[in-house]
PDB file of C-alpha atoms in Angstrom:
ATOM      1  CA  ASN A   5     118.356  44.670 148.208  1.00  0.00           C
ATOM      2  CA  ALA A   6     120.396  41.456 148.139  1.00  0.00           C
ATOM      3  CA  GLY A   7     120.309  40.805 151.918  1.00  0.00           C
ATOM      4  CA  VAL A   8     122.878  38.197 152.991  1.00  0.00           C
ATOM      5  CA  THR A   9     124.802  36.591 150.136  1.00  0.00           C
ATOM      6  CA  GLN A  10     126.881  33.447 150.536  1.00  0.00           C
ATOM      7  CA  THR A  11     129.235  31.982 147.977  1.00  0.00           C
ATOM      8  CA  PRO A  12     129.684  29.314 146.839  1.00  0.00           C
ATOM      9  CA  LYS A  13     126.405  27.406 147.215  1.00  0.00           C
ATOM     10  CA  PHE A  14     128.095  24.015 146.842  1.00  0.00           C
ATOM     11  CA  GLN A  15     131.705  22.916 147.273  1.00  0.00           C
ATOM     12  CA  VAL A  16     133.607  19.647 147.353  1.00  0.00           C
ATOM     13  CA  LEU A  17     137.037  19.636 148.990  1.00  0.00           C
ATOM     14  CA  LYS A  18     139.683  17.032 149.507  1.00  0.00           C
ATOM     15  CA  THR A  19     140.949  16.359 153.005  1.00  0.00           C
ATOM     16  CA  GLY A  20     143.688  18.843 153.878  1.00  0.00           C
ATOM     17  CA  GLN A  21     142.662  21.506 151.400  1.00  0.00           C
ATOM     18  CA  SER A  22     141.869  25.016 152.565  1.00  0.00           C
ATOM     19  CA  MET A  23     139.140  27.326 151.369  1.00  0.00           C
ATOM     20  CA  THR A  24     137.181  30.428 152.254  1.00  0.00           C
ATOM     21  CA  LEU A  25     133.404  30.662 152.414  1.00  0.00           C
ATOM     22  CA  GLN A  26     132.289  34.158 151.560  1.00  0.00           C
ATOM     23  CA  CYS A  27     129.509  36.096 153.261  1.00  0.00           C
ATOM     24  CA  ALA A  28     128.428  39.624 152.405  1.00  0.00           C
ATOM     25  CA  GLN A  29     125.498  41.726 153.564  1.00  0.00           C
ATOM     26  CA  ASP A  30     124.314  45.052 152.233  1.00  0.00           C
ATOM     27  CA  MET A  31     122.096  46.067 155.157  1.00  0.00           C
ATOM     28  CA  ASN A  32     124.809  47.768 157.255  1.00  0.00           C
ATOM     29  CA  HIS A  33     124.324  45.174 160.004  1.00  0.00           C
ATOM     30  CA  GLU A  34     126.776  45.197 162.882  1.00  0.00           C
ATOM     31  CA  TYR A  35     126.226  41.617 164.014  1.00  0.00           C
ATOM     32  CA  MET A  36     127.308  38.718 161.789  1.00  0.00           C
ATOM     33  CA  SER A  37     127.607  35.015 162.545  1.00  0.00           C
ATOM     34  CA  TRP A  38     128.537  31.671 161.041  1.00  0.00           C
ATOM     35  CA  TYR A  39     126.616  28.492 161.854  1.00  0.00           C
ATOM     36  CA  ARG A  40     126.907  24.921 160.720  1.00  0.00           C
ATOM     37  CA  GLN A  41     123.926  22.626 160.314  1.00  0.00           C
ATOM     38  CA  ASP A  42     124.246  18.899 160.823  1.00  0.00           C
ATOM     39  CA  PRO A  43     121.431  16.326 160.759  1.00  0.00           C
ATOM     40  CA  GLY A  44     119.672  15.963 164.097  1.00  0.00           C
ATOM     41  CA  MET A  45     121.668  18.777 165.703  1.00  0.00           C
ATOM     42  CA  GLY A  46     120.083  22.002 164.522  1.00  0.00           C
ATOM     43  CA  LEU A  47     122.431  24.905 163.826  1.00  0.00           C
ATOM     44  CA  ARG A  48     125.523  25.489 165.928  1.00  0.00           C
ATOM     45  CA  LEU A  49     127.464  28.737 166.192  1.00  0.00           C
ATOM     46  CA  ILE A  50     131.032  28.673 164.858  1.00  0.00           C
ATOM     47  CA  HIS A  51     132.194  32.308 165.118  1.00  0.00           C
ATOM     48  CA  TYR A  52     130.547  35.678 165.381  1.00  0.00           C
ATOM     49  CA  SER A  53     131.324  39.373 165.104  1.00  0.00           C
ATOM     50  CA  VAL A  54     129.716  42.397 166.754  1.00  0.00           C
ATOM     51  CA  GLY A  55     131.378  44.881 164.427  1.00  0.00           C
ATOM     52  CA  ALA A  56     134.298  45.485 162.099  1.00  0.00           C
ATOM     53  CA  GLY A  57     137.530  44.359 163.716  1.00  0.00           C
ATOM     54  CA  ILE A  58     135.778  42.379 166.463  1.00  0.00           C
ATOM     55  CA  THR A  59     135.298  38.609 166.353  1.00  0.00           C
ATOM     56  CA  ASP A  60     134.763  35.883 168.913  1.00  0.00           C
ATOM     57  CA  GLN A  61     134.381  32.127 169.101  1.00  0.00           C
ATOM     58  CA  GLY A  62     131.110  30.320 169.243  1.00  0.00           C
ATOM     59  CA  GLU A  63     130.244  26.781 170.220  1.00  0.00           C
ATOM     60  CA  VAL A  64     132.289  24.871 167.597  1.00  0.00           C
ATOM     61  CA  PRO A  65     135.220  27.077 166.460  1.00  0.00           C
ATOM     62  CA  ASN A  66     137.972  24.480 166.005  1.00  0.00           C
ATOM     63  CA  GLY A  67     139.297  24.260 162.459  1.00  0.00           C
ATOM     64  CA  TYR A  68     137.827  27.607 161.391  1.00  0.00           C
ATOM     65  CA  ASN A  69     139.116  31.166 161.252  1.00  0.00           C
ATOM     66  CA  VAL A  70     137.268  34.426 160.684  1.00  0.00           C
ATOM     67  CA  SER A  71     138.089  38.084 160.239  1.00  0.00           C
ATOM     68  CA  ARG A  72     135.947  41.209 159.890  1.00  0.00           C
ATOM     69  CA  SER A  73     137.807  43.977 158.113  1.00  0.00           C
ATOM     70  CA  THR A  74     134.633  45.681 156.853  1.00  0.00           C
ATOM     71  CA  THR A  75     131.040  45.891 158.047  1.00  0.00           C
ATOM     72  CA  GLU A  76     129.826  44.153 154.885  1.00  0.00           C
ATOM     73  CA  ASP A  77     132.029  41.042 154.741  1.00  0.00           C
ATOM     74  CA  PHE A  78     132.588  38.155 157.136  1.00  0.00           C
ATOM     75  CA  PRO A  79     134.544  35.303 155.477  1.00  0.00           C
ATOM     76  CA  LEU A  80     134.949  31.882 157.097  1.00  0.00           C
ATOM     77  CA  ARG A  81     138.224  30.087 156.446  1.00  0.00           C
ATOM     78  CA  LEU A  82     138.752  26.357 156.702  1.00  0.00           C
ATOM     79  CA  LEU A  83     142.439  25.889 157.386  1.00  0.00           C
ATOM     80  CA  SER A  84     142.817  22.178 156.604  1.00  0.00           C
ATOM     81  CA  ALA A  85     139.531  20.552 155.672  1.00  0.00           C
ATOM     82  CA  ALA A  86     138.502  17.337 157.422  1.00  0.00           C
ATOM     83  CA  PRO A  87     135.574  14.988 156.689  1.00  0.00           C
ATOM     84  CA  SER A  88     134.041  16.095 160.017  1.00  0.00           C
ATOM     85  CA  GLN A  89     133.572  19.532 158.477  1.00  0.00           C
ATOM     86  CA  THR A  90     131.137  18.163 155.918  1.00  0.00           C
ATOM     87  CA  SER A  91     128.063  20.226 156.676  1.00  0.00           C
ATOM     88  CA  VAL A  92     125.797  23.023 155.532  1.00  0.00           C
ATOM     89  CA  TYR A  93     127.117  26.432 156.534  1.00  0.00           C
ATOM     90  CA  PHE A  94     124.957  29.479 157.147  1.00  0.00           C
ATOM     91  CA  CYS A  95     125.930  33.094 157.524  1.00  0.00           C
ATOM     92  CA  ALA A  96     123.547  35.401 159.393  1.00  0.00           C
ATOM     93  CA  SER A  97     123.419  39.094 160.193  1.00  0.00           C
ATOM     94  CA  ARG A  98     121.328  41.486 162.239  1.00  0.00           C
ATOM     95  CA  VAL A  99     121.354  45.185 162.845  1.00  0.00           C
ATOM     96  CA  GLY A 100     121.206  45.329 166.601  1.00  0.00           C
ATOM     97  CA  PHE A 101     121.162  43.478 169.862  1.00  0.00           C
ATOM     98  CA  ASP A 102     117.450  42.709 170.006  1.00  0.00           C
ATOM     99  CA  THR A 103     116.600  42.383 166.327  1.00  0.00           C
ATOM    100  CA  GLU A 104     115.937  39.345 164.178  1.00  0.00           C
ATOM    101  CA  ALA A 105     118.670  37.563 162.239  1.00  0.00           C
ATOM    102  CA  PHE A 106     118.678  37.317 158.459  1.00  0.00           C
ATOM    103  CA  PHE A 107     120.251  34.216 156.966  1.00  0.00           C
ATOM    104  CA  GLY A 108     122.041  33.548 153.720  1.00  0.00           C
ATOM    105  CA  GLN A 109     121.009  30.596 151.574  1.00  0.00           C
ATOM    106  CA  GLY A 110     123.719  28.343 152.894  1.00  0.00           C
ATOM    107  CA  THR A 111     126.771  26.560 151.500  1.00  0.00           C
ATOM    108  CA  ARG A 112     126.752  22.784 151.264  1.00  0.00           C
ATOM    109  CA  LEU A 113     130.333  21.624 151.834  1.00  0.00           C
ATOM    110  CA  THR A 114     131.504  18.076 151.328  1.00  0.00           C
ATOM    111  CA  VAL A 115     134.995  17.006 152.383  1.00  0.00           C
ATOM    112  CA  VAL A 116     136.178  13.727 150.877  1.00  0.00           C
TER     113      VAL A 116
ATOM    114  CA  ALA B   9     124.487  27.288 179.123  1.00  0.00           C
ATOM    115  CA  GLN B  10     121.114  27.451 177.476  1.00  0.00           C
ATOM    116  CA  THR B  11     119.640  24.425 175.744  1.00  0.00           C
ATOM    117  CA  VAL B  12     116.686  24.027 173.419  1.00  0.00           C
ATOM    118  CA  THR B  13     114.907  20.712 172.913  1.00  0.00           C
ATOM    119  CA  GLN B  14     112.446  19.713 170.229  1.00  0.00           C
ATOM    120  CA  SER B  15     111.179  16.263 171.134  1.00  0.00           C
ATOM    121  CA  GLN B  16     109.292  15.597 167.881  1.00  0.00           C
ATOM    122  CA  PRO B  17     111.713  14.786 165.030  1.00  0.00           C
ATOM    123  CA  GLU B  18     108.777  14.402 162.624  1.00  0.00           C
ATOM    124  CA  MET B  19     105.162  15.503 162.522  1.00  0.00           C
ATOM    125  CA  SER B  20     102.449  15.249 159.915  1.00  0.00           C
ATOM    126  CA  VAL B  21      99.169  17.075 159.405  1.00  0.00           C
ATOM    127  CA  GLN B  22      96.325  17.015 156.926  1.00  0.00           C
ATOM    128  CA  GLU B  23      95.876  20.058 154.767  1.00  0.00           C
ATOM    129  CA  ALA B  24      93.521  22.601 156.443  1.00  0.00           C
ATOM    130  CA  GLU B  25      94.011  21.009 159.861  1.00  0.00           C
ATOM    131  CA  THR B  26      95.883  22.380 162.878  1.00  0.00           C
ATOM    132  CA  VAL B  27      99.212  21.118 164.169  1.00  0.00           C
ATOM    133  CA  THR B  28     101.288  22.033 167.219  1.00  0.00           C
ATOM    134  CA  LEU B  29     105.074  21.720 167.337  1.00  0.00           C
ATOM    135  CA  SER B  30     106.693  21.462 170.765  1.00  0.00           C
ATOM    136  CA  CYS B  31     109.766  23.203 172.119  1.00  0.00           C
ATOM    137  CA  THR B  32     111.232  23.371 175.598  1.00  0.00           C
ATOM    138  CA  TYR B  33     114.267  25.301 176.731  1.00  0.00           C
ATOM    139  CA  ASP B  34     116.457  25.611 179.749  1.00  0.00           C
ATOM    140  CA  THR B  35     117.855  28.917 180.980  1.00  0.00           C
ATOM    141  CA  SER B  36     118.575  30.762 184.194  1.00  0.00           C
ATOM    142  CA  GLU B  37     118.060  34.142 182.522  1.00  0.00           C
ATOM    143  CA  SER B  38     114.916  36.223 182.798  1.00  0.00           C
ATOM    144  CA  ASP B  39     115.457  38.353 179.691  1.00  0.00           C
ATOM    145  CA  TYR B  40     115.550  36.469 176.401  1.00  0.00           C
ATOM    146  CA  TYR B  41     113.958  36.011 172.998  1.00  0.00           C
ATOM    147  CA  LEU B  42     112.448  32.917 171.433  1.00  0.00           C
ATOM    148  CA  PHE B  43     112.006  32.249 167.740  1.00  0.00           C
ATOM    149  CA  TRP B  44     110.552  29.748 165.339  1.00  0.00           C
ATOM    150  CA  TYR B  45     112.349  29.418 162.001  1.00  0.00           C
ATOM    151  CA  LYS B  46     111.112  27.541 158.964  1.00  0.00           C
ATOM    152  CA  GLN B  47     113.520  25.818 156.577  1.00  0.00           C
ATOM    153  CA  PRO B  48     111.886  24.611 153.349  1.00  0.00           C
ATOM    154  CA  PRO B  49     113.727  22.347 150.876  1.00  0.00           C
ATOM    155  CA  SER B  50     115.332  25.470 149.399  1.00  0.00           C
ATOM    156  CA  ARG B  51     117.428  25.560 152.597  1.00  0.00           C
ATOM    157  CA  GLN B  52     116.593  29.211 153.289  1.00  0.00           C
ATOM    158  CA  MET B  53     116.020  29.980 156.990  1.00  0.00           C
ATOM    159  CA  ILE B  54     112.834  32.011 157.323  1.00  0.00           C
ATOM    160  CA  LEU B  55     111.699  33.650 160.548  1.00  0.00           C
ATOM    161  CA  VAL B  56     108.146  32.574 161.337  1.00  0.00           C
ATOM    162  CA  ILE B  57     107.489  34.200 164.686  1.00  0.00           C
ATOM    163  CA  ARG B  58     109.268  35.837 167.590  1.00  0.00           C
ATOM    164  CA  GLN B  59     108.450  36.154 171.307  1.00  0.00           C
ATOM    165  CA  GLU B  60     110.055  38.417 173.862  1.00  0.00           C
ATOM    166  CA  ALA B  61     110.181  36.798 177.304  1.00  0.00           C
ATOM    167  CA  TYR B  62     108.994  39.956 179.068  1.00  0.00           C
ATOM    168  CA  LYS B  63     105.756  39.961 177.067  1.00  0.00           C
ATOM    169  CA  GLN B  64     102.947  37.945 178.602  1.00  0.00           C
ATOM    170  CA  GLN B  65     100.844  37.998 175.446  1.00  0.00           C
ATOM    171  CA  ASN B  66     101.474  35.163 173.020  1.00  0.00           C
ATOM    172  CA  ALA B  67     102.759  36.254 169.621  1.00  0.00           C
ATOM    173  CA  THR B  68     100.678  35.629 166.517  1.00  0.00           C
ATOM    174  CA  GLU B  69     101.434  36.007 162.813  1.00  0.00           C
ATOM    175  CA  ASN B  70      98.464  35.189 160.604  1.00  0.00           C
ATOM    176  CA  ARG B  71      98.018  31.378 160.803  1.00  0.00           C
ATOM    177  CA  PHE B  72     100.968  30.965 163.168  1.00  0.00           C
ATOM    178  CA  SER B  73     100.725  31.443 166.913  1.00  0.00           C
ATOM    179  CA  VAL B  74     102.718  30.417 169.935  1.00  0.00           C
ATOM    180  CA  ASN B  75     101.877  29.154 173.402  1.00  0.00           C
ATOM    181  CA  PHE B  76     104.569  30.681 175.586  1.00  0.00           C
ATOM    182  CA  GLN B  77     104.675  29.234 179.102  1.00  0.00           C
ATOM    183  CA  LYS B  78     107.564  31.007 180.825  1.00  0.00           C
ATOM    184  CA  ALA B  79     107.391  29.137 184.125  1.00  0.00           C
ATOM    185  CA  ALA B  80     107.321  25.785 182.335  1.00  0.00           C
ATOM    186  CA  LYS B  81     109.970  26.974 179.839  1.00  0.00           C
ATOM    187  CA  SER B  82     107.805  25.852 176.970  1.00  0.00           C
ATOM    188  CA  PHE B  83     107.338  27.540 173.583  1.00  0.00           C
ATOM    189  CA  SER B  84     105.092  25.637 171.199  1.00  0.00           C
ATOM    190  CA  LEU B  85     104.112  26.688 167.674  1.00  0.00           C
ATOM    191  CA  LYS B  86     100.558  26.228 166.411  1.00  0.00           C
ATOM    192  CA  ILE B  87      99.905  26.258 162.689  1.00  0.00           C
ATOM    193  CA  SER B  88      96.246  26.665 161.814  1.00  0.00           C
ATOM    194  CA  ASP B  89      94.646  25.836 158.463  1.00  0.00           C
ATOM    195  CA  SER B  90      97.807  24.038 157.348  1.00  0.00           C
ATOM    196  CA  GLN B  91      98.849  24.512 153.730  1.00  0.00           C
ATOM    197  CA  LEU B  92     101.069  22.430 151.478  1.00  0.00           C
ATOM    198  CA  GLY B  93     103.596  25.266 151.539  1.00  0.00           C
ATOM    199  CA  ASP B  94     103.987  24.862 155.306  1.00  0.00           C
ATOM    200  CA  ALA B  95     105.863  21.604 154.761  1.00  0.00           C
ATOM    201  CA  ALA B  96     109.384  22.238 156.021  1.00  0.00           C
ATOM    202  CA  MET B  97     111.835  21.712 158.853  1.00  0.00           C
ATOM    203  CA  TYR B  98     110.954  23.937 161.810  1.00  0.00           C
ATOM    204  CA  PHE B  99     113.539  25.086 164.310  1.00  0.00           C
ATOM    205  CA  CYS B 100     112.943  26.593 167.714  1.00  0.00           C
ATOM    206  CA  ALA B 101     115.690  29.001 168.814  1.00  0.00           C
ATOM    207  CA  TYR B 102     116.696  30.964 171.903  1.00  0.00           C
ATOM    208  CA  ARG B 103     118.721  34.139 172.216  1.00  0.00           C
ATOM    209  CA  SER B 104     119.824  35.812 175.427  1.00  0.00           C
ATOM    210  CA  GLY B 105     118.672  39.349 176.152  1.00  0.00           C
ATOM    211  CA  GLU B 106     121.222  39.762 178.920  1.00  0.00           C
ATOM    212  CA  THR B 107     124.523  39.257 177.137  1.00  0.00           C
ATOM    213  CA  SER B 108     125.890  40.694 173.941  1.00  0.00           C
ATOM    214  CA  GLY B 109     126.875  38.683 170.914  1.00  0.00           C
ATOM    215  CA  SER B 110     125.065  36.889 168.173  1.00  0.00           C
ATOM    216  CA  ARG B 111     124.432  33.474 169.636  1.00  0.00           C
ATOM    217  CA  LEU B 112     121.206  31.772 168.637  1.00  0.00           C
ATOM    218  CA  THR B 113     120.803  28.386 170.294  1.00  0.00           C
ATOM    219  CA  PHE B 114     118.743  26.046 168.132  1.00  0.00           C
ATOM    220  CA  GLY B 115     116.764  22.929 168.811  1.00  0.00           C
ATOM    221  CA  GLU B 116     117.210  19.781 166.748  1.00  0.00           C
ATOM    222  CA  GLY B 117     114.342  20.589 164.423  1.00  0.00           C
ATOM    223  CA  THR B 118     110.953  19.063 163.578  1.00  0.00           C
ATOM    224  CA  GLN B 119     110.234  17.905 160.038  1.00  0.00           C
ATOM    225  CA  LEU B 120     106.631  18.791 159.197  1.00  0.00           C
ATOM    226  CA  THR B 121     104.805  16.962 156.406  1.00  0.00           C
ATOM    227  CA  VAL B 122     101.503  18.308 155.111  1.00  0.00           C
ATOM    228  CA  ASN B 123      99.289  15.684 153.473  1.00  0.00           C
ATOM    229  CA  PRO B 124      96.802  16.729 150.783  1.00  0.00           C
TER     230      PRO B 124
END
């Protein structure tokens, strides 16, 4: 059971480049989320999904897009990378409304 | 909007001793969940303990226990018999039980050092 898998684990981008962070879960979880972690600020919600075909914005959505075409996958797209998007990104999933969240191992992104 | 505050950026404890990490939160809701997550240097977020607001009894998980004071909006984590493997960043988190969605609201984190 792989749980929540994020790829890549590390990435360096140049300003203006675009890329997609991948997130996949094999637990048939309906709820999936993307967070970013910055020093001294904890984790902040970027986007989330409550099921295939349904997404919504979180606390810090600007500069990011998401889609949810299948239950398993929830990719996060950076449209035009900026140095302010240098961060560690976490994907999380959970099966239901009142259950715990499982996190991937994170992606450390550096934008130069 | 809900907020979570961890006022201790860093804490240290001697191995085998007890340490308490503080967390306060602000909410107008009556139905919610509180969590403590551990993040070791591997970066993995690991759930340590969970508390449902409607439960009066404090949650415990082996050496980890919480002091949940609903009226004071306080949710502290006590680690007993501290071990070197407990060294990590600890995050307190809140999730609404009244609205749908996947929002976890996190505190700023407390870096725990365990001294041998």
